[in-house]
Amino acid sequence: IYVNYLKKNKINLAKKYIDKLLDIKKDDYELLRDKAFIEYLNNDILLSDKYINKALNINSKDVFGLNILGLLYIKKQNILEAVEIFKKAILLNPQYSDSYNNLGKCYIDLEELSLAYLNFKKSYKINPNSELPLINIANILSLKDKNKLAIHFYEKAKKITPNNQHIDENIIICNVRLKNYEW
């Protein structure tokens, strides 16, 4: 039940049901990992950290769990540690696109735009049905004043998630930078 609530972005209901399961199975890896993810989504970094560390003590080779840990490092501004975690996840499963996308985000924070761009491209090649790497590729292009090309990638992302307001806002920003006021 909690997984379905997560998919519908009903975090509090997901939390309610996962807590009931954790009362029954206190040391279940997937429950601990998912609880960490739910707390991450709730912005409870301390609680999320507690659960992901407990989970990774059980299974340190799960890429989803490692990605949660890496995201927590990013939230705590420990970007270099996050980079190492995402690289470890990529070594364990080079086909998990989120690891590349998250690593790319770290490289943006480190102002390594070329490395960020390469990782977003890898993420997109693995999962062309995700709008996240497309948006991130477009963001990099926009930062490099390649606004026409950025718009192209934003529009590709918009085909995947048509009602994403952030994509629309970024397209507007690029058109303003291009002085394309007629758009």
XYZ file of N, CA, C and O in Angstrom:
732
model
N 0.830 -1.192 0.000
C 0.000 0.000 0.000
C 0.877 1.260 0.000
O 0.609 2.197 -0.728
N 1.963 1.223 0.815
C 2.789 2.433 0.906
C 3.438 2.773 -0.433
O 3.591 3.945 -0.772
N 3.759 1.761 -1.233
C 4.373 2.005 -2.541
C 3.396 2.752 -3.450
O 3.783 3.689 -4.159
N 2.151 2.351 -3.416
C 1.143 3.040 -4.235
C 0.966 4.490 -3.796
O 0.813 5.382 -4.633
N 0.990 4.713 -2.487
C 0.892 6.090 -2.011
C 2.127 6.903 -2.417
O 2.014 8.085 -2.741
N 3.286 6.279 -2.413
C 4.496 6.969 -2.866
C 4.358 7.381 -4.327
O 4.718 8.493 -4.705
N 3.863 6.464 -5.153
C 3.700 6.754 -6.580
C 2.744 7.920 -6.801
O 2.889 8.665 -7.760
N 1.764 8.064 -5.911
C 0.795 9.152 -6.034
C 1.246 10.401 -5.275
O 0.494 11.350 -5.138
N 2.475 10.354 -4.755
C 3.076 11.475 -4.020
C 2.293 11.820 -2.755
O 2.229 12.981 -2.350
N 1.689 10.821 -2.144
C 0.991 11.000 -0.867
C 1.926 10.478 0.227
O 1.758 9.391 0.762
N 2.917 11.294 0.526
C 4.032 10.903 1.383
C 3.574 10.543 2.795
O 4.024 9.557 3.371
N 2.688 11.336 3.366
C 2.255 11.067 4.750
C 1.520 9.738 4.874
O 1.688 9.028 5.870
N 0.721 9.399 3.868
C 0.044 8.101 3.904
C 1.047 6.957 3.710
O 0.942 5.918 4.354
N 2.017 7.168 2.828
C 3.062 6.152 2.636
C 3.814 5.936 3.947
O 4.094 4.792 4.335
N 4.107 7.022 4.627
C 4.825 6.948 5.904
C 4.012 6.177 6.945
O 4.553 5.336 7.669
N 2.736 6.432 6.995
C 1.856 5.754 7.958
C 1.916 4.229 7.761
O 2.070 3.480 8.729
N 1.840 3.787 6.524
C 1.802 2.347 6.265
C 3.179 1.686 6.385
O 3.289 0.561 6.841
N 4.225 2.400 6.000
C 5.548 1.794 6.150
C 5.918 1.675 7.624
O 6.572 0.712 8.031
N 5.474 2.629 8.435
C 5.729 2.536 9.878
C 5.048 1.306 10.482
O 5.621 0.632 11.339
N 3.850 0.997 10.008
C 3.156 -0.203 10.486
C 3.936 -1.461 10.104
O 4.068 -2.393 10.900
N 4.469 -1.476 8.901
C 5.261 -2.636 8.460
C 6.561 -2.755 9.246
O 6.993 -3.858 9.583
N 7.181 -1.617 9.531
C 8.440 -1.647 10.289
C 8.230 -2.093 11.728
O 9.156 -2.605 12.356
N 7.015 -1.922 12.261
C 6.707 -2.467 13.589
C 6.763 -3.997 13.569
O 7.113 -4.621 14.566
N 6.445 -4.567 12.420
C 6.430 -6.032 12.274
C 7.809 -6.555 11.864
O 8.289 -7.544 12.399
N 8.440 -5.876 10.898
C 9.727 -6.313 10.352
C 10.748 -5.188 10.525
O 10.981 -4.406 9.611
N 11.367 -5.146 11.681
C 12.271 -4.044 12.023
C 13.579 -4.034 11.225
O 14.206 -2.989 11.087
N 13.999 -5.179 10.716
C 15.294 -5.268 10.044
C 15.173 -5.656 8.569
O 16.087 -6.236 8.001
N 14.063 -5.321 7.963
C 13.863 -5.613 6.546
C 14.545 -4.520 5.719
O 14.220 -3.332 5.846
N 15.494 -4.931 4.874
C 16.280 -3.964 4.122
C 15.406 -3.007 3.312
O 15.567 -1.784 3.383
N 14.504 -3.552 2.501
C 13.699 -2.706 1.624
C 12.824 -1.732 2.404
O 12.661 -0.583 2.003
N 12.273 -2.183 3.504
C 11.453 -1.280 4.321
C 12.297 -0.158 4.918
O 11.883 1.009 4.910
N 13.479 -0.508 5.416
C 14.365 0.512 5.984
C 14.793 1.519 4.915
O 14.788 2.726 5.141
N 15.145 0.990 3.741
C 15.567 1.857 2.641
C 14.425 2.777 2.214
O 14.603 3.979 2.054
N 13.236 2.209 2.059
C 12.100 3.010 1.621
C 11.672 4.024 2.687
O 11.249 5.131 2.365
N 11.809 3.639 3.942
C 11.532 4.586 5.035
C 12.515 5.763 4.951
O 12.133 6.923 5.105
N 13.777 5.452 4.671
C 14.781 6.512 4.505
C 14.390 7.439 3.358
O 14.503 8.663 3.468
N 13.894 6.857 2.265
C 13.490 7.663 1.115
C 12.292 8.545 1.463
O 12.266 9.738 1.130
N 11.323 7.985 2.152
C 10.143 8.752 2.562
C 10.550 9.914 3.464
O 10.090 11.044 3.294
N 11.440 9.655 4.411
C 11.890 10.729 5.307
C 12.710 11.769 4.538
O 12.646 12.960 4.844
N 13.468 11.325 3.539
C 14.192 12.265 2.669
C 13.192 13.184 1.970
O 13.372 14.404 1.927
N 12.125 12.593 1.427
C 11.097 13.387 0.755
C 10.404 14.346 1.720
O 9.969 15.427 1.319
N 10.320 13.958 2.984
C 9.735 14.812 4.022
C 10.725 15.834 4.562
O 10.393 16.588 5.477
N 11.939 15.820 4.052
C 13.009 16.725 4.487
C 13.466 16.478 5.917
O 14.006 17.374 6.553
N 13.243 15.271 6.430
C 13.763 14.916 7.746
C 15.098 14.195 7.526
O 15.165 12.965 7.483
N 16.127 14.978 7.367
C 17.441 14.467 6.983
C 18.020 13.558 8.068
O 18.588 12.508 7.755
N 17.869 13.929 9.313
C 18.424 13.110 10.400
C 17.772 11.729 10.441
O 18.463 10.712 10.559
N 16.471 11.683 10.353
C 15.770 10.403 10.388
C 16.067 9.578 9.142
O 16.292 8.363 9.222
N 16.099 10.236 8.005
C 16.432 9.540 6.758
C 17.833 8.941 6.853
O 18.052 7.786 6.472
N 18.769 9.712 7.364
C 20.153 9.253 7.524
C 20.218 8.023 8.438
O 20.924 7.058 8.141
N 19.468 8.060 9.523
C 19.432 6.929 10.457
C 18.961 5.656 9.745
O 19.587 4.597 9.855
N 17.874 5.765 9.003
C 17.305 4.585 8.342
C 18.166 4.088 7.182
O 18.315 2.883 6.987
N 18.748 5.001 6.396
C 19.547 4.523 5.262
C 20.827 3.868 5.745
O 21.278 2.872 5.173
N 21.408 4.370 6.821
C 22.615 3.732 7.347
C 22.308 2.348 7.915
O 23.080 1.411 7.721
N 21.183 2.225 8.576
C 20.769 0.916 9.085
C 20.530 -0.047 7.923
O 20.952 -1.209 7.956
N 19.881 0.445 6.867
C 19.616 -0.389 5.698
C 20.918 -0.800 5.008
O 21.113 -1.977 4.681
N 21.814 0.157 4.803
C 23.060 -0.155 4.098
C 23.993 -1.042 4.915
O 24.866 -1.703 4.344
N 23.801 -1.099 6.228
C 24.541 -2.078 7.035
C 24.080 -3.500 6.715
O 24.836 -4.446 6.886
N 22.850 -3.631 6.252
C 22.312 -4.935 5.859
C 22.720 -5.269 4.431
O 23.111 -6.393 4.135
N 22.633 -4.278 3.524
C 22.959 -4.493 2.112
C 23.620 -3.231 1.574
O 22.940 -2.266 1.234
N 24.929 -3.268 1.472
C 25.677 -2.077 1.042
C 25.836 -1.994 -0.474
O 26.513 -1.105 -0.970
N 25.189 -2.903 -1.203
C 25.371 -2.928 -2.656
C 24.098 -2.646 -3.436
O 24.008 -2.934 -4.616
N 23.119 -2.051 -2.788
C 21.881 -1.699 -3.467
C 22.003 -0.268 -3.983
O 22.196 0.664 -3.196
N 21.887 -0.092 -5.302
C 22.122 1.228 -5.881
C 21.061 2.246 -5.475
O 21.374 3.425 -5.324
N 19.833 1.813 -5.276
C 18.804 2.761 -4.839
C 19.137 3.284 -3.436
O 19.055 4.477 -3.184
N 19.546 2.390 -2.567
C 19.952 2.800 -1.224
C 21.154 3.731 -1.253
O 21.202 4.736 -0.535
N 22.132 3.413 -2.086
C 23.305 4.276 -2.209
C 22.924 5.656 -2.747
O 23.471 6.671 -2.311
N 21.979 5.686 -3.679
C 21.543 6.973 -4.205
C 20.858 7.815 -3.131
O 21.032 9.029 -3.090
N 20.096 7.178 -2.260
C 19.488 7.924 -1.150
C 20.587 8.510 -0.270
O 20.539 9.688 0.099
N 21.606 7.702 0.041
C 22.716 8.192 0.857
C 23.406 9.372 0.166
O 23.707 10.392 0.796
N 23.635 9.248 -1.128
C 24.260 10.337 -1.873
C 23.421 11.607 -1.859
O 23.950 12.713 -1.694
N 22.119 11.458 -2.000
C 21.231 12.625 -1.943
C 21.273 13.291 -0.569
O 21.216 14.517 -0.458
N 21.397 12.468 0.465
C 21.526 13.018 1.819
C 22.831 13.799 1.965
O 22.854 14.866 2.581
N 23.906 13.271 1.390
C 25.173 14.005 1.420
C 25.027 15.360 0.713
O 25.557 16.371 1.179
N 24.305 15.369 -0.409
C 24.088 16.638 -1.110
C 23.337 17.613 -0.208
O 23.715 18.778 -0.097
N 22.283 17.135 0.447
C 21.500 18.001 1.348
C 22.369 18.571 2.460
O 22.158 19.681 2.918
N 23.364 17.767 2.905
C 24.253 18.217 3.981
C 25.468 18.975 3.450
O 26.397 19.255 4.191
N 25.452 19.281 2.145
C 26.541 20.010 1.491
C 27.869 19.248 1.498
O 28.934 19.859 1.438
N 27.815 17.931 1.565
C 29.013 17.089 1.476
C 29.102 16.541 0.050
O 28.927 15.345 -0.193
N 29.369 17.426 -0.882
C 29.291 17.094 -2.301
C 30.348 16.064 -2.709
O 30.048 15.139 -3.467
N 31.556 16.192 -2.214
C 32.605 15.245 -2.596
C 32.276 13.828 -2.124
O 32.541 12.852 -2.838
N 31.686 13.710 -0.930
C 31.270 12.392 -0.441
C 30.136 11.841 -1.311
O 30.107 10.655 -1.626
N 29.226 12.719 -1.727
C 28.130 12.300 -2.608
C 28.683 11.780 -3.932
O 28.223 10.753 -4.434
N 29.681 12.476 -4.477
C 30.301 12.035 -5.740
C 30.810 10.603 -5.594
O 30.573 9.749 -6.460
N 31.503 10.337 -4.501
C 32.048 8.987 -4.288
C 30.943 7.937 -4.177
O 31.073 6.827 -4.702
N 29.850 8.278 -3.511
C 28.735 7.339 -3.369
C 28.107 7.051 -4.731
O 27.828 5.896 -5.068
N 27.874 8.081 -5.540
C 27.262 7.870 -6.854
C 28.199 7.087 -7.779
O 27.744 6.243 -8.553
N 29.501 7.338 -7.676
C 30.458 6.558 -8.476
C 30.427 5.087 -8.059
O 30.509 4.192 -8.909
N 30.307 4.837 -6.771
C 30.209 3.460 -6.282
C 28.949 2.796 -6.828
O 28.987 1.647 -7.284
N 27.842 3.529 -6.805
C 26.580 2.993 -7.324
C 26.706 2.672 -8.815
O 26.211 1.636 -9.281
N 27.390 3.527 -9.561
C 27.575 3.305 -11.003
C 28.422 2.060 -11.244
O 28.139 1.273 -12.156
N 29.446 1.856 -10.425
C 30.255 0.640 -10.556
C 29.415 -0.619 -10.309
O 29.599 -1.635 -10.978
N 28.499 -0.528 -9.346
C 27.650 -1.672 -9.028
C 26.606 -1.932 -10.109
O 26.290 -3.082 -10.407
N 26.065 -0.866 -10.685
C 25.061 -1.023 -11.738
C 25.180 0.139 -12.721
O 24.562 1.191 -12.530
N 25.957 -0.054 -13.792
C 26.156 1.025 -14.766
C 24.897 1.367 -15.582
O 24.910 2.310 -16.347
N 23.828 0.621 -15.408
C 22.593 0.885 -16.153
C 21.531 1.608 -15.326
O 20.392 1.755 -15.763
N 21.874 2.053 -14.128
C 20.927 2.767 -13.273
C 21.078 4.261 -13.546
O 22.012 4.912 -13.073
N 20.154 4.808 -14.330
C 20.298 6.178 -14.844
C 20.310 7.249 -13.753
O 20.977 8.277 -13.901
N 19.590 7.029 -12.657
C 19.533 8.043 -11.603
C 20.907 8.338 -10.999
O 21.175 9.464 -10.580
N 21.777 7.325 -10.955
C 23.124 7.549 -10.408
C 23.887 8.571 -11.246
O 24.556 9.451 -10.709
N 23.772 8.452 -12.572
C 24.442 9.416 -13.448
C 23.827 10.801 -13.308
O 24.533 11.808 -13.278
N 22.506 10.852 -13.230
C 21.822 12.138 -13.087
C 22.227 12.822 -11.779
O 22.538 14.012 -11.753
N 22.255 12.047 -10.696
C 22.645 12.611 -9.398
C 24.113 13.025 -9.384
O 24.470 14.061 -8.807
N 24.964 12.235 -10.028
C 26.380 12.595 -10.130
C 26.527 13.896 -10.920
O 27.316 14.780 -10.549
N 25.748 14.034 -11.977
C 25.763 15.278 -12.746
C 25.383 16.479 -11.899
O 25.994 17.549 -12.007
N 24.399 16.308 -11.029
C 23.997 17.402 -10.139
C 25.152 17.799 -9.220
O 25.359 18.976 -8.935
N 25.902 16.804 -8.761
C 27.070 17.104 -7.915
C 28.090 17.935 -8.686
O 28.650 18.895 -8.155
N 28.322 17.547 -9.944
C 29.306 18.272 -10.742
C 28.855 19.710 -11.018
O 29.693 20.612 -11.130
N 27.560 19.950 -11.097
C 27.087 21.335 -11.212
C 27.478 22.103 -9.950
O 27.996 23.210 -10.026
N 27.242 21.487 -8.789
C 27.604 22.144 -7.526
C 29.103 22.412 -7.441
O 29.531 23.392 -6.825
N 29.891 21.546 -8.054
C 31.345 21.713 -8.051
C 31.826 22.588 -9.216
O 33.026 22.742 -9.420
N 30.859 23.123 -9.986
C 31.121 23.969 -11.145
C 31.953 23.262 -12.213
O 32.774 23.871 -12.896
N 31.709 21.985 -12.352
C 32.334 21.170 -13.398
C 31.264 20.858 -14.445
O 30.750 19.734 -14.539
N 30.913 21.883 -15.239
C 29.779 21.761 -16.145
C 29.983 20.697 -17.226
O 29.027 20.022 -17.619
N 31.195 20.510 -17.692
C 31.445 19.493 -18.723
C 31.199 18.092 -18.180
O 30.587 17.258 -18.851
N 31.659 17.839 -16.949
C 31.413 16.529 -16.334
C 29.926 16.342 -16.029
O 29.382 15.240 -16.184
N 29.278 17.410 -15.621
C 27.832 17.335 -15.365
C 27.109 16.962 -16.656
O 26.282 16.051 -16.680
N 27.433 17.652 -17.731
C 26.806 17.416 -19.032
C 26.998 15.962 -19.483
O 26.045 15.310 -19.920
N 28.216 15.454 -19.342
C 28.492 14.059 -19.742
C 27.641 13.071 -18.953
O 27.115 12.102 -19.516
N 27.491 13.302 -17.670
C 26.694 12.392 -16.841
C 25.210 12.493 -17.157
O 24.509 11.476 -17.160
N 24.728 13.685 -17.455
C 23.323 13.815 -17.836
C 23.068 13.108 -19.166
O 22.024 12.474 -19.347
N 24.029 13.208 -20.087
C 23.878 12.504 -21.369
C 23.841 10.988 -21.158
O 23.045 10.291 -21.787
N 24.692 10.478 -20.282
C 24.681 9.036 -19.984
C 23.345 8.628 -19.385
O 22.790 7.590 -19.731
N 22.834 9.437 -18.483
C 21.545 9.156 -17.858
C 20.451 9.101 -18.920
O 19.605 8.195 -18.914
N 20.475 10.061 -19.843
C 19.468 10.105 -20.911
C 19.568 8.896 -21.839
O 18.551 8.330 -22.238
N 20.791 8.493 -22.163
C 20.960 7.329 -23.049
C 20.394 6.067 -22.415
O 19.828 5.226 -23.099
N 20.547 5.947 -21.114
C 20.031 4.772 -20.408
C 18.507 4.834 -20.301
O 17.828 3.828 -20.480
N 17.980 6.016 -20.005
C 16.538 6.159 -19.809
C 16.011 7.359 -20.582
O 15.794 8.434 -20.004
N 15.769 7.189 -21.881
C 15.283 8.311 -22.690
C 13.844 8.728 -22.377
O 13.366 9.730 -22.900
N 13.163 7.979 -21.521
C 11.788 8.310 -21.152
C 11.697 9.147 -19.877
O 10.600 9.401 -19.391
N 12.837 9.568 -19.352
C 12.858 10.419 -18.161
C 13.118 11.857 -18.577
O 14.027 12.135 -19.365
N 12.325 12.763 -18.029
C 12.513 14.176 -18.340
C 13.681 14.790 -17.572
O 14.238 15.808 -17.978
N 14.097 14.180 -16.462
C 15.130 14.795 -15.606
C 16.458 15.035 -16.325
O 16.987 16.147 -16.266
N 17.030 14.025 -17.003
C 18.295 14.327 -17.682
C 18.127 15.353 -18.805
O 19.013 16.168 -19.029
N 16.971 15.338 -19.474
C 16.738 16.330 -20.528
C 16.709 17.740 -19.954
O 17.307 18.662 -20.521
N 16.022 17.904 -18.839
C 15.971 19.223 -18.187
C 17.370 19.641 -17.751
O 17.778 20.794 -17.943
N 18.120 18.702 -17.192
C 19.475 19.030 -16.729
C 20.411 19.347 -17.891
O 21.239 20.263 -17.787
N 20.283 18.635 -18.996
C 21.078 18.952 -20.194
C 20.726 20.368 -20.660
O 21.607 21.177 -20.957
N 19.433 20.664 -20.710
C 18.993 21.995 -21.133
C 19.503 23.073 -20.182
O 19.922 24.149 -20.629
N 19.496 22.788 -18.888
C 20.015 23.758 -17.910
C 21.484 24.075 -18.170
O 21.898 25.241 -18.111
N 22.271 23.045 -18.443
C 23.696 23.255 -18.740
C 23.847 24.109 -19.998
O 24.632 25.063 -20.033
N 23.092 23.769 -21.035
C 23.169 24.528 -22.286
C 22.772 25.994 -22.057
O 23.405 26.896 -22.596
N 21.756 26.192 -21.239
C 21.325 27.551 -20.933
C 22.419 28.320 -20.189
O 22.681 29.491 -20.483
N 23.068 27.642 -19.249
C 24.176 28.283 -18.524
C 25.320 28.660 -19.463
O 26.051 29.617 -19.200
N 25.470 27.907 -20.551
C 26.536 28.187 -21.524
C 26.053 29.107 -22.644
O 26.704 29.205 -23.676
N 24.892 29.742 -22.445
C 24.296 30.657 -23.426
C 23.987 29.988 -24.766
O 24.026 30.627 -25.817
N 23.663 28.720 -24.715
C 23.213 27.992 -25.909
C 21.701 27.795 -25.774
O 21.199 26.683 -25.664
N 21.008 28.929 -25.780
C 19.598 28.940 -25.438
C 18.701 28.277 -26.480
O 17.705 27.653 -26.117
N 19.026 28.402 -27.763
C 18.218 27.728 -28.788
C 18.253 26.220 -28.589
O 17.228 25.549 -28.656
N 19.438 25.702 -28.361
C 19.588 24.267 -28.138
C 18.945 23.865 -26.810
O 18.325 22.798 -26.710
N 19.060 24.707 -25.815
C 18.428 24.444 -24.521
C 16.917 24.311 -24.698
O 16.298 23.389 -24.150
N 16.319 25.212 -25.470
C 14.874 25.155 -25.715
C 14.504 23.816 -26.348
O 13.500 23.201 -25.986
N 15.328 23.368 -27.278
C 15.080 22.065 -27.928
C 14.984 20.950 -26.888
O 14.067 20.123 -26.936
N 15.894 20.924 -25.934
C 15.883 19.877 -24.901
C 14.739 20.069 -23.909
O 14.133 19.101 -23.463
N 14.422 21.323 -23.583
C 13.269 21.562 -22.713
C 11.982 21.070 -23.384
O 11.122 20.477 -22.743
N 11.884 21.309 -24.687
C 10.678 20.869 -25.398
C 10.593 19.341 -25.459
O 9.500 18.773 -25.403
N 11.729 18.676 -25.575
C 11.718 17.205 -25.520
C 11.242 16.730 -24.141
O 10.465 15.777 -24.042
N 11.696 17.413 -23.099
C 11.271 17.065 -21.741
C 9.783 17.335 -21.574
O 9.069 16.570 -20.914
N 9.308 18.396 -22.191
C 7.896 18.768 -22.086
C 6.994 17.712 -22.722
O 5.874 17.494 -22.270
N 7.486 17.025 -23.727
C 6.699 15.944 -24.342
C 6.499 14.791 -23.354
O 5.503 14.084 -23.419
N 7.438 14.627 -22.444
C 7.342 13.556 -21.442
C 6.439 13.989 -20.293
O 5.609 13.212 -19.820
N 6.615 15.219 -19.827
C 5.758 15.755 -18.750
C 5.181 17.090 -19.206
O 5.724 18.155 -18.888
N 4.068 17.049 -19.913
C 3.510 18.261 -20.525
C 3.097 19.354 -19.542
O 3.100 20.527 -19.903
N 2.767 19.011 -18.321
C 2.262 20.012 -17.378
C 3.314 20.493 -16.385
O 2.964 21.012 -15.331
N 4.581 20.340 -16.722
C 5.656 20.746 -15.828
C 5.888 22.253 -15.966
O 6.434 22.726 -16.964
N 5.490 22.995 -14.950
C 5.583 24.453 -14.968
C 7.036 24.934 -15.031
O 7.333 25.942 -15.658
N 7.951 24.199 -14.401
C 9.365 24.614 -14.401
C 9.951 24.577 -15.814
O 10.766 25.432 -16.168
N 9.528 23.602 -16.604
C 10.001 23.544 -17.990
C 9.514 24.788 -18.742
O 10.293 25.437 -19.445
N 8.232 25.114 -18.577
C 7.681 26.306 -19.242
C 8.445 27.562 -18.833
O 8.777 28.397 -19.680
N 8.734 27.680 -17.543
C 9.462 28.855 -17.053
C 10.853 28.936 -17.670
O 11.311 30.024 -18.054
N 11.526 27.790 -17.790
C 12.865 27.787 -18.378
C 12.827 28.108 -19.869
O 13.731 28.778 -20.380
N 11.806 27.645 -20.562
C 11.658 27.997 -21.987
C 11.469 29.503 -22.127
O 12.065 30.137 -23.007
N 10.664 30.096 -21.257
C 10.449 31.544 -21.289
C 11.760 32.282 -21.051
O 12.105 33.229 -21.772
N 12.524 31.839 -20.056
C 13.815 32.484 -19.746
C 14.745 32.429 -20.955
O 15.374 33.432 -21.322
N 14.822 31.274 -21.590
C 15.687 31.150 -22.779
C 15.228 32.068 -23.907
O 16.055 32.707 -24.572
N 13.916 32.158 -24.120
C 13.404 33.043 -25.173
C 13.690 34.507 -24.853
O 13.996 35.288 -25.757
N 13.615 34.884 -23.596
C 13.945 36.261 -23.211
C 15.428 36.520 -23.468
O 15.801 37.569 -24.002
N 16.265 35.565 -23.115
C 17.709 35.729 -23.369
C 18.000 35.863 -24.862
O 18.952 36.542 -25.256
N 17.195 35.181 -25.677
C 17.358 35.265 -27.134
C 16.664 36.502 -27.711
O 16.703 36.724 -28.922
N 16.024 37.288 -26.839
C 15.243 38.455 -27.245
C 14.133 38.059 -28.218
O 13.778 38.792 -29.132
N 13.614 36.868 -28.006
C 12.520 36.339 -28.822
C 11.209 36.652 -28.114
O 10.551 35.775 -27.576
N 10.823 37.921 -28.123
C 9.659 38.380 -27.381
C 8.350 37.972 -28.043
O 7.316 37.924 -27.405
N 8.394 37.721 -29.344
C 7.180 37.303 -30.046
C 6.711 35.943 -29.554
O 5.531 35.639 -29.609
N 7.630 35.120 -29.097
C 7.278 33.794 -28.625
C 6.302 33.913 -27.487
O 5.341 33.255 -27.364
